[in-house]
PDB file of C-alpha atoms in Angstrom:
ATOM      1  CA  MET B   1       0.079  -0.140  -0.068  1.00  0.00           C
ATOM      2  CA  ASN B   2       1.392   3.698  -0.626  1.00  0.00           C
ATOM      3  CA  THR B   3       1.185   4.605   2.404  1.00  0.00           C
ATOM      4  CA  SER B   4       1.848   8.602   1.244  1.00  0.00           C
ATOM      5  CA  GLU B   5      -1.575   8.763  -0.145  1.00  0.00           C
ATOM      6  CA  HIS B   6      -3.212   9.262   3.227  1.00  0.00           C
ATOM      7  CA  HIS B   7      -0.187   9.539   5.615  1.00  0.00           C
ATOM      8  CA  ARG B   8      -1.589  12.885   6.905  1.00  0.00           C
ATOM      9  CA  LEU B   9      -4.492  11.454   9.215  1.00  0.00           C
ATOM     10  CA  ARG B  10      -4.044  12.438  13.045  1.00  0.00           C
ATOM     11  CA  VAL B  11      -3.841   9.178  14.757  1.00  0.00           C
ATOM     12  CA  GLY B  12      -4.359   9.379  18.811  1.00  0.00           C
ATOM     13  CA  SER B  13      -5.774   7.404  21.347  1.00  0.00           C
ATOM     14  CA  ALA B  14      -8.278   8.048  24.432  1.00  0.00           C
ATOM     15  CA  PRO B  15      -8.616   7.159  27.941  1.00  0.00           C
ATOM     16  CA  ASP B  16     -11.337   4.760  26.698  1.00  0.00           C
ATOM     17  CA  SER B  17      -8.411   2.428  25.352  1.00  0.00           C
ATOM     18  CA  TRP B  18      -6.950   2.520  29.228  1.00  0.00           C
ATOM     19  CA  GLY B  19     -10.502   1.337  30.691  1.00  0.00           C
ATOM     20  CA  VAL B  20     -11.438   4.891  31.503  1.00  0.00           C
ATOM     21  CA  TRP B  21     -15.299   5.414  31.466  1.00  0.00           C
ATOM     22  CA  PHE B  22     -16.097   7.591  34.660  1.00  0.00           C
ATOM     23  CA  PRO B  23     -14.202  10.829  36.194  1.00  0.00           C
ATOM     24  CA  GLN B  24     -13.517   8.616  38.969  1.00  0.00           C
ATOM     25  CA  ASP B  25     -13.616   4.807  39.497  1.00  0.00           C
ATOM     26  CA  ASP B  26     -10.826   2.875  41.590  1.00  0.00           C
ATOM     27  CA  GLU B  27     -10.792   0.194  38.861  1.00  0.00           C
ATOM     28  CA  GLN B  28      -9.449   2.322  36.123  1.00  0.00           C
ATOM     29  CA  THR B  29      -5.778   3.475  35.455  1.00  0.00           C
ATOM     30  CA  PRO B  30      -4.648   6.577  37.232  1.00  0.00           C
ATOM     31  CA  TRP B  31      -4.481   9.681  34.533  1.00  0.00           C
ATOM     32  CA  HIS B  32      -1.073  10.050  34.865  1.00  0.00           C
ATOM     33  CA  ARG B  33      -0.181   6.681  34.543  1.00  0.00           C
ATOM     34  CA  PHE B  34      -2.161   6.800  31.274  1.00  0.00           C
ATOM     35  CA  LEU B  35      -0.816   9.878  29.884  1.00  0.00           C
ATOM     36  CA  ASP B  36       2.538   8.205  30.477  1.00  0.00           C
ATOM     37  CA  GLU B  37       1.488   5.462  28.376  1.00  0.00           C
ATOM     38  CA  VAL B  38       0.001   6.794  25.808  1.00  0.00           C
ATOM     39  CA  ALA B  39       2.891   8.822  24.996  1.00  0.00           C
ATOM     40  CA  GLU B  40       4.877   5.589  25.531  1.00  0.00           C
ATOM     41  CA  ALA B  41       2.801   3.818  22.684  1.00  0.00           C
ATOM     42  CA  GLY B  42       3.707   6.475  20.012  1.00  0.00           C
ATOM     43  CA  TYR B  43       0.454   8.604  19.965  1.00  0.00           C
ATOM     44  CA  GLU B  44       0.794  12.172  19.907  1.00  0.00           C
ATOM     45  CA  TRP B  45      -3.103  13.123  20.349  1.00  0.00           C
ATOM     46  CA  ILE B  46      -5.128  12.372  23.250  1.00  0.00           C
ATOM     47  CA  GLU B  47      -8.704  13.441  23.993  1.00  0.00           C
ATOM     48  CA  LEU B  48     -10.471  14.282  27.285  1.00  0.00           C
ATOM     49  CA  GLY B  49     -12.477  11.380  27.785  1.00  0.00           C
ATOM     50  CA  PRO B  50     -14.743  11.825  30.923  1.00  0.00           C
ATOM     51  CA  TYR B  51     -14.619  15.228  32.346  1.00  0.00           C
ATOM     52  CA  GLY B  52     -12.914  14.968  35.351  1.00  0.00           C
ATOM     53  CA  TYR B  53     -10.490  12.389  34.854  1.00  0.00           C
ATOM     54  CA  LEU B  54      -7.450  13.852  33.445  1.00  0.00           C
ATOM     55  CA  PRO B  55      -6.835  17.643  35.213  1.00  0.00           C
ATOM     56  CA  THR B  56      -9.568  20.368  34.885  1.00  0.00           C
ATOM     57  CA  ASP B  57      -7.272  23.078  35.774  1.00  0.00           C
ATOM     58  CA  PRO B  58      -6.174  24.193  31.985  1.00  0.00           C
ATOM     59  CA  GLN B  59      -2.787  25.246  32.933  1.00  0.00           C
ATOM     60  CA  GLN B  60      -2.256  21.943  34.983  1.00  0.00           C
ATOM     61  CA  LEU B  61      -3.358  20.070  31.807  1.00  0.00           C
ATOM     62  CA  ARG B  62      -1.376  21.819  29.923  1.00  0.00           C
ATOM     63  CA  ASP B  63       2.057  21.354  31.248  1.00  0.00           C
ATOM     64  CA  GLU B  64       1.040  17.577  31.763  1.00  0.00           C
ATOM     65  CA  LEU B  65       0.396  17.155  27.780  1.00  0.00           C
ATOM     66  CA  ALA B  66       3.489  19.309  27.294  1.00  0.00           C
ATOM     67  CA  ALA B  67       5.637  17.234  29.367  1.00  0.00           C
ATOM     68  CA  ARG B  68       5.151  14.239  27.287  1.00  0.00           C
ATOM     69  CA  ASN B  69       4.546  16.095  23.994  1.00  0.00           C
ATOM     70  CA  LEU B  70       1.162  15.210  23.670  1.00  0.00           C
ATOM     71  CA  THR B  71      -1.678  17.655  22.164  1.00  0.00           C
ATOM     72  CA  LEU B  72      -5.613  17.502  22.951  1.00  0.00           C
ATOM     73  CA  SER B  73      -7.996  16.715  19.743  1.00  0.00           C
ATOM     74  CA  ALA B  74     -11.218  16.907  21.498  1.00  0.00           C
ATOM     75  CA  GLY B  75     -13.395  16.825  24.292  1.00  0.00           C
ATOM     76  CA  THR B  76     -15.930  14.422  25.271  1.00  0.00           C
ATOM     77  CA  CYS B  77     -19.559  14.976  26.862  1.00  0.00           C
ATOM     78  CA  PHE B  78     -22.881  13.272  26.717  1.00  0.00           C
ATOM     79  CA  THR B  79     -26.635  14.541  25.730  1.00  0.00           C
ATOM     80  CA  ALA B  80     -30.095  13.883  26.260  1.00  0.00           C
ATOM     81  CA  PHE B  81     -31.921  16.329  24.159  1.00  0.00           C
ATOM     82  CA  HIS B  82     -34.720  13.619  23.405  1.00  0.00           C
ATOM     83  CA  ARG B  83     -35.754  14.007  26.681  1.00  0.00           C
ATOM     84  CA  GLY B  84     -37.163  17.759  25.635  1.00  0.00           C
ATOM     85  CA  ASP B  85     -36.179  20.650  28.103  1.00  0.00           C
ATOM     86  CA  VAL B  86     -32.740  19.886  29.001  1.00  0.00           C
ATOM     87  CA  TRP B  87     -30.956  23.020  27.944  1.00  0.00           C
ATOM     88  CA  GLN B  88     -30.146  24.498  30.992  1.00  0.00           C
ATOM     89  CA  GLU B  89     -28.228  21.557  32.622  1.00  0.00           C
ATOM     90  CA  THR B  90     -26.929  20.452  29.265  1.00  0.00           C
ATOM     91  CA  TRP B  91     -25.286  23.800  28.616  1.00  0.00           C
ATOM     92  CA  GLU B  92     -24.036  24.345  32.021  1.00  0.00           C
ATOM     93  CA  HIS B  93     -21.788  20.744  31.751  1.00  0.00           C
ATOM     94  CA  VAL B  94     -21.277  21.073  28.024  1.00  0.00           C
ATOM     95  CA  SER B  95     -19.676  24.502  28.479  1.00  0.00           C
ATOM     96  CA  GLN B  96     -17.177  23.540  31.255  1.00  0.00           C
ATOM     97  CA  VAL B  97     -15.912  20.712  28.547  1.00  0.00           C
ATOM     98  CA  ALA B  98     -15.679  23.086  26.155  1.00  0.00           C
ATOM     99  CA  GLY B  99     -14.004  25.799  27.498  1.00  0.00           C
ATOM    100  CA  LEU B 100     -11.276  22.886  28.833  1.00  0.00           C
ATOM    101  CA  THR B 101     -11.602  22.093  25.469  1.00  0.00           C
ATOM    102  CA  THR B 102     -10.603  25.534  23.484  1.00  0.00           C
ATOM    103  CA  ALA B 103      -7.679  26.154  26.555  1.00  0.00           C
ATOM    104  CA  LEU B 104      -6.340  23.447  25.562  1.00  0.00           C
ATOM    105  CA  GLY B 105      -6.220  24.597  21.773  1.00  0.00           C
ATOM    106  CA  ALA B 106      -8.373  21.639  20.480  1.00  0.00           C
ATOM    107  CA  GLU B 107     -11.169  22.571  18.122  1.00  0.00           C
ATOM    108  CA  HIS B 108     -13.560  19.511  18.101  1.00  0.00           C
ATOM    109  CA  LEU B 109     -16.647  18.181  20.862  1.00  0.00           C
ATOM    110  CA  VAL B 110     -17.165  14.595  20.530  1.00  0.00           C
ATOM    111  CA  VAL B 111     -21.234  14.490  21.708  1.00  0.00           C
ATOM    112  CA  ILE B 112     -22.218  11.147  22.508  1.00  0.00           C
ATOM    113  CA  PRO B 113     -26.095  10.607  22.977  1.00  0.00           C
ATOM    114  CA  GLU B 114     -27.226   9.563  26.472  1.00  0.00           C
ATOM    115  CA  MET B 115     -28.306   5.357  26.444  1.00  0.00           C
ATOM    116  CA  TRP B 116     -31.372   3.726  27.268  1.00  0.00           C
ATOM    117  CA  ARG B 117     -29.454   1.161  29.346  1.00  0.00           C
ATOM    118  CA  ASP B 118     -27.038   2.056  31.911  1.00  0.00           C
ATOM    119  CA  PRO B 119     -23.869   1.715  30.474  1.00  0.00           C
ATOM    120  CA  ALA B 120     -22.259  -0.083  33.379  1.00  0.00           C
ATOM    121  CA  THR B 121     -25.249  -2.280  35.193  1.00  0.00           C
ATOM    122  CA  GLY B 122     -27.201  -2.812  31.430  1.00  0.00           C
ATOM    123  CA  GLU B 123     -30.630  -1.532  33.672  1.00  0.00           C
ATOM    124  CA  GLN B 124     -33.081  -0.336  31.021  1.00  0.00           C
ATOM    125  CA  LEU B 125     -33.721   3.153  32.181  1.00  0.00           C
ATOM    126  CA  GLU B 126     -35.805   4.489  28.855  1.00  0.00           C
ATOM    127  CA  ASP B 127     -37.913   3.114  26.340  1.00  0.00           C
ATOM    128  CA  ARG B 128     -35.550   1.474  23.168  1.00  0.00           C
ATOM    129  CA  ALA B 129     -37.435   3.385  20.639  1.00  0.00           C
ATOM    130  CA  LEU B 130     -37.901   7.416  20.658  1.00  0.00           C
ATOM    131  CA  GLY B 131     -41.255   8.410  19.164  1.00  0.00           C
ATOM    132  CA  ASP B 132     -41.627  11.136  16.426  1.00  0.00           C
ATOM    133  CA  GLY B 133     -41.398  13.954  18.702  1.00  0.00           C
ATOM    134  CA  SER B 134     -38.661  12.808  20.762  1.00  0.00           C
ATOM    135  CA  TRP B 135     -36.647  12.743  17.455  1.00  0.00           C
ATOM    136  CA  ARG B 136     -37.641  16.449  16.821  1.00  0.00           C
ATOM    137  CA  ALA B 137     -36.560  17.170  20.219  1.00  0.00           C
ATOM    138  CA  LEU B 138     -33.046  15.634  19.835  1.00  0.00           C
ATOM    139  CA  GLY B 139     -32.528  17.279  16.256  1.00  0.00           C
ATOM    140  CA  THR B 140     -33.624  20.800  17.586  1.00  0.00           C
ATOM    141  CA  GLY B 141     -31.488  20.101  20.580  1.00  0.00           C
ATOM    142  CA  ILE B 142     -28.420  19.395  19.156  1.00  0.00           C
ATOM    143  CA  ASP B 143     -28.733  21.891  16.084  1.00  0.00           C
ATOM    144  CA  ARG B 144     -29.148  24.737  18.813  1.00  0.00           C
ATOM    145  CA  LEU B 145     -26.049  23.020  20.823  1.00  0.00           C
ATOM    146  CA  ALA B 146     -23.982  22.836  18.109  1.00  0.00           C
ATOM    147  CA  LYS B 147     -24.451  26.603  16.749  1.00  0.00           C
ATOM    148  CA  ALA B 148     -23.637  27.756  20.385  1.00  0.00           C
ATOM    149  CA  LEU B 149     -20.586  25.795  20.720  1.00  0.00           C
ATOM    150  CA  HIS B 150     -19.409  27.265  17.111  1.00  0.00           C
ATOM    151  CA  GLU B 151     -20.387  30.776  18.457  1.00  0.00           C
ATOM    152  CA  GLU B 152     -19.161  30.672  22.119  1.00  0.00           C
ATOM    153  CA  TYR B 153     -16.237  28.658  21.646  1.00  0.00           C
ATOM    154  CA  GLY B 154     -15.167  28.352  18.032  1.00  0.00           C
ATOM    155  CA  VAL B 155     -15.433  24.206  18.201  1.00  0.00           C
ATOM    156  CA  ARG B 156     -17.142  22.008  15.821  1.00  0.00           C
ATOM    157  CA  MET B 157     -19.656  19.103  17.096  1.00  0.00           C
ATOM    158  CA  GLN B 158     -18.959  15.618  16.229  1.00  0.00           C
ATOM    159  CA  PHE B 159     -21.745  13.671  17.106  1.00  0.00           C
ATOM    160  CA  HIS B 160     -21.023  10.014  18.142  1.00  0.00           C
ATOM    161  CA  PRO B 161     -23.516   7.467  17.343  1.00  0.00           C
ATOM    162  CA  HIS B 162     -23.544   5.140  20.115  1.00  0.00           C
ATOM    163  CA  ALA B 163     -24.775   1.481  21.033  1.00  0.00           C
ATOM    164  CA  ASP B 164     -27.669   1.240  23.338  1.00  0.00           C
ATOM    165  CA  SER B 165     -28.214   4.637  22.461  1.00  0.00           C
ATOM    166  CA  HIS B 166     -31.483   5.752  20.061  1.00  0.00           C
ATOM    167  CA  VAL B 167     -28.896   6.952  17.579  1.00  0.00           C
ATOM    168  CA  ASP B 168     -27.450   3.371  16.792  1.00  0.00           C
ATOM    169  CA  THR B 169     -28.442   1.612  13.845  1.00  0.00           C
ATOM    170  CA  GLN B 170     -27.518   2.573  10.452  1.00  0.00           C
ATOM    171  CA  GLN B 171     -31.554   3.673   9.800  1.00  0.00           C
ATOM    172  CA  HIS B 172     -31.319   5.860  12.921  1.00  0.00           C
ATOM    173  CA  VAL B 173     -27.891   7.345  11.916  1.00  0.00           C
ATOM    174  CA  GLU B 174     -29.525   8.364   8.932  1.00  0.00           C
ATOM    175  CA  ARG B 175     -32.343   9.675  10.373  1.00  0.00           C
ATOM    176  CA  PHE B 176     -30.641  11.729  12.809  1.00  0.00           C
ATOM    177  CA  LEU B 177     -28.263  13.118   9.810  1.00  0.00           C
ATOM    178  CA  GLU B 178     -31.660  13.819   7.528  1.00  0.00           C
ATOM    179  CA  ILE B 179     -33.264  16.037  10.678  1.00  0.00           C
ATOM    180  CA  THR B 180     -29.896  18.178  11.442  1.00  0.00           C
ATOM    181  CA  ASP B 181     -28.112  20.863   9.501  1.00  0.00           C
ATOM    182  CA  PRO B 182     -25.151  19.795   7.976  1.00  0.00           C
ATOM    183  CA  ASP B 183     -23.537  23.206   8.526  1.00  0.00           C
ATOM    184  CA  LEU B 184     -23.225  22.871  11.893  1.00  0.00           C
ATOM    185  CA  VAL B 185     -23.446  18.916  12.742  1.00  0.00           C
ATOM    186  CA  THR B 186     -21.001  16.178  11.264  1.00  0.00           C
ATOM    187  CA  LEU B 187     -20.337  12.679  12.782  1.00  0.00           C
ATOM    188  CA  CYS B 188     -17.826  11.366  14.770  1.00  0.00           C
ATOM    189  CA  LEU B 189     -17.574   7.935  12.901  1.00  0.00           C
ATOM    190  CA  ASP B 190     -17.179   5.424  15.591  1.00  0.00           C
ATOM    191  CA  THR B 191     -16.524   2.334  13.332  1.00  0.00           C
ATOM    192  CA  GLY B 192     -16.723  -0.091  16.362  1.00  0.00           C
ATOM    193  CA  HIS B 193     -20.061   0.918  17.151  1.00  0.00           C
ATOM    194  CA  ILE B 194     -21.235   1.456  13.593  1.00  0.00           C
ATOM    195  CA  ALA B 195     -20.317  -2.119  13.016  1.00  0.00           C
ATOM    196  CA  TYR B 196     -21.762  -3.372  16.653  1.00  0.00           C
ATOM    197  CA  CYS B 197     -25.207  -2.123  15.323  1.00  0.00           C
ATOM    198  CA  GLY B 198     -25.376  -3.630  12.151  1.00  0.00           C
ATOM    199  CA  GLY B 199     -23.981  -0.701  10.090  1.00  0.00           C
ATOM    200  CA  ASP B 200     -21.664  -0.156   7.334  1.00  0.00           C
ATOM    201  CA  ASN B 201     -18.980   2.544   7.777  1.00  0.00           C
ATOM    202  CA  LEU B 202     -17.636   2.802   4.022  1.00  0.00           C
ATOM    203  CA  ALA B 203     -21.600   3.335   3.205  1.00  0.00           C
ATOM    204  CA  LEU B 204     -21.932   6.168   5.647  1.00  0.00           C
ATOM    205  CA  ILE B 205     -18.628   7.734   4.216  1.00  0.00           C
ATOM    206  CA  GLU B 206     -19.737   6.877   0.448  1.00  0.00           C
ATOM    207  CA  LYS B 207     -23.292   8.758   1.041  1.00  0.00           C
ATOM    208  CA  TYR B 208     -22.904  11.487   3.455  1.00  0.00           C
ATOM    209  CA  PRO B 209     -19.083  12.151   2.890  1.00  0.00           C
ATOM    210  CA  GLU B 210     -19.741  15.867   3.969  1.00  0.00           C
ATOM    211  CA  ARG B 211     -20.910  14.712   7.366  1.00  0.00           C
ATOM    212  CA  ILE B 212     -18.159  12.819   8.417  1.00  0.00           C
ATOM    213  CA  GLY B 213     -15.874  15.018  10.212  1.00  0.00           C
ATOM    214  CA  TYR B 214     -13.876  12.700  12.910  1.00  0.00           C
ATOM    215  CA  LEU B 215     -13.689   9.363  13.605  1.00  0.00           C
ATOM    216  CA  HIS B 216     -12.949   6.596  16.180  1.00  0.00           C
ATOM    217  CA  LEU B 217     -11.076   3.608  15.469  1.00  0.00           C
ATOM    218  CA  LYS B 218     -12.181   0.302  16.972  1.00  0.00           C
ATOM    219  CA  GLN B 219     -13.035  -3.822  15.915  1.00  0.00           C
ATOM    220  CA  VAL B 220     -15.651  -5.975  16.893  1.00  0.00           C
ATOM    221  CA  ASP B 221     -15.257  -9.638  17.431  1.00  0.00           C
ATOM    222  CA  PRO B 222     -17.769 -11.162  15.447  1.00  0.00           C
ATOM    223  CA  GLN B 223     -18.405 -14.093  17.519  1.00  0.00           C
ATOM    224  CA  VAL B 224     -18.630 -12.245  20.570  1.00  0.00           C
ATOM    225  CA  LEU B 225     -21.112  -9.844  18.936  1.00  0.00           C
ATOM    226  CA  SER B 226     -23.349 -12.859  17.631  1.00  0.00           C
ATOM    227  CA  GLY B 227     -23.726 -14.112  21.105  1.00  0.00           C
ATOM    228  CA  VAL B 228     -24.451 -10.599  22.148  1.00  0.00           C
ATOM    229  CA  GLN B 229     -27.179 -10.205  20.003  1.00  0.00           C
ATOM    230  CA  ASP B 230     -28.567 -13.631  20.585  1.00  0.00           C
ATOM    231  CA  GLU B 231     -28.704 -12.638  24.209  1.00  0.00           C
ATOM    232  CA  ASP B 232     -29.729  -9.097  23.870  1.00  0.00           C
ATOM    233  CA  LEU B 233     -27.187  -8.335  26.163  1.00  0.00           C
ATOM    234  CA  PRO B 234     -26.332  -4.400  26.914  1.00  0.00           C
ATOM    235  CA  PHE B 235     -23.628  -2.610  25.924  1.00  0.00           C
ATOM    236  CA  GLY B 236     -21.493  -2.820  29.412  1.00  0.00           C
ATOM    237  CA  PRO B 237     -21.495  -6.196  29.904  1.00  0.00           C
ATOM    238  CA  ALA B 238     -20.561  -6.975  26.102  1.00  0.00           C
ATOM    239  CA  VAL B 239     -17.985  -4.750  26.590  1.00  0.00           C
ATOM    240  CA  ARG B 240     -16.553  -7.133  29.484  1.00  0.00           C
ATOM    241  CA  ARG B 241     -17.139 -10.012  27.225  1.00  0.00           C
ATOM    242  CA  GLY B 242     -14.864  -8.521  24.997  1.00  0.00           C
ATOM    243  CA  VAL B 243     -17.069  -7.901  22.100  1.00  0.00           C
ATOM    244  CA  MET B 244     -14.735  -4.952  21.557  1.00  0.00           C
ATOM    245  CA  CYS B 245     -11.232  -6.571  20.409  1.00  0.00           C
ATOM    246  CA  GLU B 246      -7.622  -5.466  19.001  1.00  0.00           C
ATOM    247  CA  PRO B 247      -7.391  -4.808  15.560  1.00  0.00           C
ATOM    248  CA  PRO B 248      -6.928  -6.262  13.212  1.00  0.00           C
ATOM    249  CA  ASN B 249      -8.766  -9.263  14.928  1.00  0.00           C
ATOM    250  CA  GLY B 250     -12.260  -8.225  13.978  1.00  0.00           C
ATOM    251  CA  VAL B 251     -14.434  -6.123  11.842  1.00  0.00           C
ATOM    252  CA  PRO B 252     -14.911  -3.977  10.057  1.00  0.00           C
ATOM    253  CA  ASP B 253     -11.782  -3.889   7.836  1.00  0.00           C
ATOM    254  CA  LEU B 254     -10.213  -0.482   9.114  1.00  0.00           C
ATOM    255  CA  ALA B 255      -7.419   0.071   6.152  1.00  0.00           C
ATOM    256  CA  PRO B 256     -10.334   1.215   3.223  1.00  0.00           C
ATOM    257  CA  ILE B 257     -12.341   3.152   6.051  1.00  0.00           C
ATOM    258  CA  ILE B 258      -8.887   5.107   6.871  1.00  0.00           C
ATOM    259  CA  ALA B 259      -8.593   5.479   2.904  1.00  0.00           C
ATOM    260  CA  ALA B 260     -11.825   6.390   2.536  1.00  0.00           C
ATOM    261  CA  ALA B 261     -11.973   9.314   5.247  1.00  0.00           C
ATOM    262  CA  ALA B 262      -8.456  10.867   4.140  1.00  0.00           C
ATOM    263  CA  VAL B 263      -9.532  11.385   0.759  1.00  0.00           C
ATOM    264  CA  LEU B 264     -12.587  13.588   2.418  1.00  0.00           C
ATOM    265  CA  ASP B 265      -9.643  15.423   4.822  1.00  0.00           C
ATOM    266  CA  ALA B 266      -6.151  14.196   5.068  1.00  0.00           C
ATOM    267  CA  ASP B 267      -6.039  15.998   8.418  1.00  0.00           C
ATOM    268  CA  MET B 268      -8.708  14.822   9.959  1.00  0.00           C
ATOM    269  CA  PHE B 269      -8.246  12.864  13.419  1.00  0.00           C
ATOM    270  CA  ALA B 270      -8.573   9.294  13.715  1.00  0.00           C
ATOM    271  CA  ILE B 271      -8.673   8.105  17.222  1.00  0.00           C
ATOM    272  CA  VAL B 272      -8.254   4.957  18.662  1.00  0.00           C
ATOM    273  CA  GLU B 273     -10.818   3.584  21.365  1.00  0.00           C
ATOM    274  CA  GLN B 274     -11.095   0.130  22.296  1.00  0.00           C
ATOM    275  CA  ASP B 275     -13.667   0.130  25.013  1.00  0.00           C
ATOM    276  CA  LEU B 276     -11.577  -2.036  27.710  1.00  0.00           C
ATOM    277  CA  TYR B 277     -13.909  -1.016  31.043  1.00  0.00           C
ATOM    278  CA  PRO B 278     -12.677  -2.902  33.456  1.00  0.00           C
ATOM    279  CA  VAL B 279      -9.164  -4.072  32.551  1.00  0.00           C
ATOM    280  CA  HIS B 280      -5.922  -4.481  34.366  1.00  0.00           C
ATOM    281  CA  PRO B 281      -3.687  -1.578  34.558  1.00  0.00           C
ATOM    282  CA  ASP B 282      -0.930  -3.603  32.704  1.00  0.00           C
ATOM    283  CA  VAL B 283      -3.187  -4.788  29.451  1.00  0.00           C
ATOM    284  CA  PRO B 284      -3.624  -1.619  27.592  1.00  0.00           C
ATOM    285  CA  LEU B 285       0.115  -0.337  26.735  1.00  0.00           C
ATOM    286  CA  PRO B 286       0.706  -3.514  24.910  1.00  0.00           C
ATOM    287  CA  ILE B 287      -2.093  -3.121  22.869  1.00  0.00           C
ATOM    288  CA  ALA B 288      -1.706   0.133  22.199  1.00  0.00           C
ATOM    289  CA  ARG B 289       1.793  -0.590  20.785  1.00  0.00           C
ATOM    290  CA  ARG B 290       0.802  -3.297  18.808  1.00  0.00           C
ATOM    291  CA  THR B 291      -2.355  -1.123  17.244  1.00  0.00           C
ATOM    292  CA  ARG B 292      -0.266   1.936  16.454  1.00  0.00           C
ATOM    293  CA  ASP B 293       1.730  -0.677  14.470  1.00  0.00           C
ATOM    294  CA  TYR B 294      -1.115  -1.959  12.813  1.00  0.00           C
ATOM    295  CA  LEU B 295      -2.569   1.471  12.114  1.00  0.00           C
ATOM    296  CA  THR B 296       0.862   2.718  10.257  1.00  0.00           C
ATOM    297  CA  ARG B 297       0.362  -0.637   8.190  1.00  0.00           C
ATOM    298  CA  CYS B 298      -2.810   0.980   7.105  1.00  0.00           C
ATOM    299  CA  GLY B 299      -1.340   3.773   5.893  1.00  0.00           C
ATOM    300  CA  THR B 300      -1.611   6.237   8.617  1.00  0.00           C
ATOM    301  CA  ALA B 301       1.371   8.191   9.778  1.00  0.00           C
ATOM    302  CA  PRO B 302       4.108   6.573  11.430  1.00  0.00           C
ATOM    303  CA  ALA B 303       4.897   6.484  14.883  1.00  0.00           C
ATOM    304  CA  ARG B 304       7.524   8.484  16.268  1.00  0.00           C
TER     305      ARG B 304
END
């Protein structure tokens, strides 16, 4: 493969690949160890992860990243606009994340829809499907948030379809794209979540090229996924079973996705996220190294 064609994709990793799902959790890798190891694995870009996991003081975080030659690509937050009038509490939280994100020089905010099943316990919290009114509320709320983020902070929203959320399957992702403003809202295309929910990453890139603004790279173990689907297993227990696996051991094939995304924008971020919660602290670093080497072979920039 001629890697020069799309070597500029900006490859990074995220706390998720070190088993981090929550701001604080005794089972998670300490933040300073995550930063040490993500740099040691050869990555130059990271995401914030759950707000409060990494230091929230901008100067402290800036110093910690600079000491390891790391740069922030994006912040991350959850929203639940399908529930209706939730603007005040949503903006209070999102503006905190956006403020820290921009203070570190990043220009993207990954927005994930709240899940209808608890991500840790699997408890059902809401109806599985949205009615038309809830879809309208979701689209209106996301457009309003994207506009506010752009005007107040100069950041671009990257909406992240997610398993066990209401924007999960190919049909639901396409419906979401149809009801939101293409000038404001683009996707964080998470290759693992799309595959987990039966979607086709390449088809989405081909059909909606202008709506792909950011990548999360991960793979699904098809054998584990088959059992998850048969049992209707919630996402948290599915992750503990190993449904998100180390590349190149699963699906989708990442090389053609990387090539297709690079045609759209050779400077696009491609952030590795494996979903490993919970995980022994000695496990993530070797996986991160091997994954970085694999992505280099797929045509991304060589590890430093």
